[in-house]
């Protein structure tokens, strides 16, 4: 693929990549050797999934959801040279935090890592009298700091935008409840200082019209929004409820570059849905849960990491122009 | 198998068929190359299942439940030369309907096609302020017409009988509610004109006796009833609830030829239950859902199409005499 | 109140009546000596409510829901000279029915009595593998006959119109489920012969807009529709769910005289809601459930019988012109 | 009662008051002519309750929850000379708001009015894709302004503190879900500008220890915190779940004056629980819901307004020294 | 009433009593000055109900369920001279128990007191990792001892028989679950030593036949079985579920004198159901819950104590011959 | 592995065995040719799982849960020479029982076989007005006798200890309710005679601390406790609830040899969790359910039989010293 310049961002010539298989008409396709991270990549792990990868130095770093064999959810650090083979720590990340009231949390899960300037911010879902959106950062993937929680409980699937918008930090999140929530929409919030948040705006919700069912129950933000010439490219997950529970699929939308609560296009179809055995079976059957995306501005390549069946981590690919074109052509707000 | 003359109907020498595997003691057995219709047989499909096939001209035609990638349920037309390899339309069937109040329905699913005289009637479950039983017809599989809905909401799994009984059109259906209904019995209704329906009769219900558990939660009619010298042969689905949701299996019964609300025999066992990976995993794990049956009166062969895991379409076979004998020997009303 | 001629119907000079209290601004007001029928009006009764009264000879007759002390729901006949003091049978009505399949029902409740021509039809909710709409009639309140059930289960709150519309019998009903249904809308159906029903149309539903909450959970038809020069006057019940269960109130609408599925006006407020101790406490706290209405075409007087707390029967009054004016002025479809 | 100087606040010589009945040993006692505001104090009201009263000029003003006869929840303004007899507007308050996205809310309920400096702030629960905490203000009870919502949905029972704490606005709220929430704890949040909020802290929760059951299900802040020499006096509601739903009672606690998320004392008993017929019956049986408190710093008198059965408004009294002594003596954190 | 000799037991000439009101046709009638024990009979009580009274010395003693103002359930001792006016302790009973594993229970409720020989045994429902049947005794109502719990959790409404049957102690109980259980039948168990229990037998269950609805949800044993010449007279409670929760009524049955798991007669109607305001409203509306019965063998008088609305204690009367005759005449097993 | 003498029991040189795979670091590992008993090992079976195997003569005998094709749960006898290949009866075991009240049960499932002295006792879960713990025995696997049920309903997962403790028979069980119970802890009970049971003690419960999630919902005893020099080794199952239902895993603990209600060590991780396709898919996806264990005291070998996905039977191995060491090192009570 030639230089597209649609993605507004950095070059990433070493992005993990595999060309689309011949004959495939999908805009998102799987890596042929999935899962890239198996459930036992760390010897004490029960499962490794819903994980966040970013470019770091001449390779990649990441924060990984790693459930141990007590099924306790932990955040682990990992490194990779090629974005495919990962070394993952056997111990959870220890965050430095001034205030033990929030620093002593029991569980953290579903991390996102967002580079803003030269700092790597981390959002995750943690426990503070219910699940809420936590915020931390690291400058070197050696020392990690935890800041104030961004919201009151109950909230999940928070992810910062990769730059300030109109001078403010911006975030998506999904207000929630205390259980396996059967509802959920994406909201926007902003902040001057990453500590005090406001101007909450509804962005988009589960589809209740009876026409778009794959995301009828709830939706939640996935990877860090990708800045493009067409607006922010949002890759997210949507959930349908069958008589046998939830199925999580991947979808995408494009929102306004300056007012990210305004949805310009939203694909009415899923882009990746559980079909492979490692997505259909595992700790939670039928889950495709995107959490991170790498992009190469020179070529428009996108590599998406996603949790598979709450058990292992898969990798999928897309090409930005083709993906945006698809979203526009199949859009239904 | 020689000419049995048990089935009262037409010859179908080109019925799709595969002999029972050596050593198999089951009365219903799977086609070895299942699924016959994969989830991607149409390029925009998420899944193709719960589909209705009938002999047409020198081959076969059908109406197929095809969920698109929005998981919107649509009805599609398809043709096949051999009943195994199908060409399926990429667009939903458009029904001609005088009254937009009912003609503009959002979703149609789980079709049955019933030939009465020279006309092909179609029942399906559609949305009209809740799910109800819709009725349409075609004479040529080119032009389709929609008539009045047969029942008020909430109802599902409606299927006409293939001829009038005592001068009236006859139908089975399964009164329901607005969700993933945890109950459901089969009822009979009849009509002079296909528009006004009455004389509703209870036929048979889920088994609550603690002895026959595979159909403890609910049951629903499947393929068009098969006329035989022993009565109408009814192939249906039954549902058991485990701690992980519903499992759908196939069962069978024989009802009175003139009063189809009187059950004469009913097998207390399932005849086909999810065992293969394409039945155990998919959009809804653990589903075997029969929707159509082809029969050859000369040989007694029966070919049953069934939805597998709400994802693809499987084919199974039986022989009428053996099947009826089994039902009688294992009957419990 | 002078002769209004708004009601299209018969004179009823002996209609029970009490003028509106001075200072009262409501359009529906209670009888000051409510309840008119106490829970022990029959010696073996636990409660008497949700009952249907019609003019008969020089007084009144009725069919009453009478729960006995086993809380078994029965239908009882009663007579009254003045519409206020009733003599109620100690034994249930025995319906003559050709077909024991439907005639041997266990429970019947919530009756409506509709005079069409010289015949008194009775709708009630009875048990036939679930609750459904039953139909019977009497010519003399001595002998009662039962006809075919009108619908499949599950359905409740069925009531016929008091004359044919465009040559067909017409009915409202409320499709339901098998429990204490948390949803429910009013539908229209019609029939040539009172046995076969079709052309089902949605009429109006529970209000889900967040603005009209007293009927947010479900609604159901109440007394026989009242024909007026403005259209059919529909008195119905609506239900709100609080953290302590359901509250039933009385509302009203006006529908098209020829197409009764078209709502012309619908008051967005309740007209009578539980406020008196006999409505707030009893077998089911917080229930006002209108079931019958007497009208005098000469004066426009309306007398409404309603169940109070599933325990006793209350009486309320309205004046047709004032009521219609109120509905129009407070209408929200 | 003599001058106690325990309350840090203003004099209110005209506080509504009634001495404790002879022989009464309770620390909170009812006004003998309750309810002070009946459900029909406004002609179009269904009910008036959960209302907020403050001293204003030489009398009192307030914002009242007034459900109209559609059971639509509205906020109404009212005035009173003596705090007992109120004139309540027939129309909802119209808030001026720059941004229709939040200004066009459907329902507002359960208001609190908080005087900070010379301005009267109003918190209420409103609808913005779910219930959330709204904020408005007025300087004169003539013109009302609405500001940004304080939190994302889902949240209820928000109430500001009556002055800044350590230079920041402070608030209690109760994170919630989208239904009749069966859980709920009180949290603290703070802000520099009333628009952006953070530093969220858990304050106290429902009691799950099996010993203090009246508040086992959920709790929520009530009137504006009362500043005293012992700390902030918090009057709140607690909920127990019986087989027939929720019962709301009144409780009290004392929290740290500078760090209001630190609870110093908390009475383990309720102080007022539904016993009177206007508390036991009504729109929601068994509700005592305190929403506002007047105090006289000279005498230590406290007058508490509380919603009764979601129907009318009651008034109760206490004396600050006796109340604080009781909380301390019966404290269990 | 003359000497009937139907009751096999002791004389109790000072039994509290009030003759049946003139015109009353019920077999159980209320004391005209109910409630005999008000919710505030002890100054720190929230409510006093579901209580057990026995003859003691020249008056009466009892163990009372007394919820304090934290709604914590406690057992309190009380004495009465006439069975109508009671002195109730302000502190819970302290049981002496060798094993703190069971002796340190958090809550005890719904006691029954059973005199076997000269010892007074007490059954109650207590907390031991769930609710279970506790057992204690006293010889003098001064010192109380606790023995081993009779059953594993979850169980409620246990009551011993007043003498050994075929040489073994005998008990009724109601297996349950961990919440507001929506099911429940009465079972029989026996023991040689009051510590090890076995030979469990089903006695009778909730009525699911659709004809006897007042006890459709669950039933549970009430007062100590009364020995008569006709068998054991069992007074119990039954529960119906309405859309607004549970309603508890009183019923009665007669079981075999030697095999108390064999039901001989069972009245299909309730004998006392919530009708009075102190039964219809209170902590739990609509509860009549019998817990104790006094009998006079000389006259056949029965005095029944019952909890009213989980708030106060009522007293009702019956005459043994009339009651037994009624049960026989209205029996349905 | 050399002679460890940690297990206090008999030699079993022919224990089925397979050494741990090279590189495997788990303390429990699967047999490479699982499942050892397929769902169709008996021609009329739907599934065979949750089964109990003991040494018998020169081979092995067992009682197997075999659901037939009606999904009716039955107990079947089986024999094996090597513990891997089994011959299973086609008909259920017929128990001789003096009392048809308990002997005529509808379903029996999840058996355990316990050798005490020379007698083989069988616990299972059977239906007696709800599920309860049944008890039977055989001396020769030819004739089977049924004794009194051990507990009232509702109870499951009962298993006797293999010898008396302090002179009494001892048992673990899991009090339950009437559905797919979402809670459950292990309790201890004891008896002099196997008929009357008492001295009930709590042993250990589901983990609610948020740190050990794999057993957060419920736990239940598995194979017969294994006597060791360190205490009783308890292998049990634990359940986690995901949005798609329950997942069953295997865990282990060590309890006091004389007071088996005192837990000394309890591994906080699962030891075997669904990972293989025959565990992840089947009648109930995601189930590993241990029911029996063979031990060889000479070598410390343990062979564990476990149900896989409620469909087939798997075999896993462990070595006692390594297992005990692991439990101690990873213990959290």
Coordinates of C-alpha atoms in Angstrom, one line a residue, chain A residues 25-26 209-215 240-244 247 268-270 273-275 277 280-281 285-286 326, chain B residues 39-40 43 46 68-73 106-107 180 244-248 277 281-287 310:
Chain A
X25 CA -13.3 -9.1 0.9
X26 CA -13.4 -8.1 4.5
X209 CA -33.8 0.2 16.4
X210 CA -34.1 -3.5 15.7
X211 CA -32.0 -3.1 12.5
X212 CA -28.5 -3.2 13.9
X213 CA -28.5 -6.0 16.4
X214 CA -24.8 -6.8 16.8
X215 CA -24.5 -3.9 19.2
X240 CA -25.6 -8.6 21.4
X241 CA -27.5 -10.8 23.9
X242 CA -28.6 -14.2 22.7
X243 CA -30.4 -16.8 24.8
X244 CA -26.9 -18.0 25.7
X247 CA -21.4 -11.9 22.1
X268 CA -23.8 -0.5 10.9
X269 CA -22.1 -3.9 10.6
X270 CA -19.5 -5.5 12.8
X273 CA -17.0 -11.2 15.1
X274 CA -16.2 -14.5 16.9
X275 CA -15.7 -17.1 14.2
X277 CA -12.3 -21.5 17.8
X280 CA -15.8 -19.0 20.2
X281 CA -14.5 -20.9 23.2
X285 CA -17.2 -17.8 24.8
X286 CA -17.9 -15.5 21.8
X326 CA -16.2 1.1 4.3
Chain B
X39 CA -22.1 -18.7 7.4
X40 CA -20.4 -16.8 4.5
X43 CA -20.6 -12.3 0.9
X46 CA -22.9 -13.0 9.2
X68 CA -26.3 -9.7 7.7
X69 CA -23.2 -8.2 9.4
X70 CA -25.4 -5.9 11.4
X71 CA -26.9 -9.1 12.8
X72 CA -30.2 -7.8 11.2
X73 CA -32.3 -10.8 10.4
X106 CA -38.2 -4.4 10.2
X107 CA -37.2 -8.0 10.6
X180 CA -35.8 -14.9 25.1
X244 CA -25.1 -21.8 30.8
X245 CA -28.3 -21.2 28.9
X246 CA -30.5 -23.0 26.3
X247 CA -29.7 -26.1 24.3
X248 CA -31.9 -26.8 21.3
X277 CA -18.2 -28.4 16.7
X281 CA -20.0 -23.3 18.9
X282 CA -21.1 -20.2 16.9
X283 CA -23.4 -17.3 17.4
X284 CA -25.5 -19.3 19.8
X285 CA -23.7 -22.3 21.1
X286 CA -25.6 -25.6 21.4
X287 CA -28.4 -25.2 18.8
X310 CA -27.5 -19.9 14.8

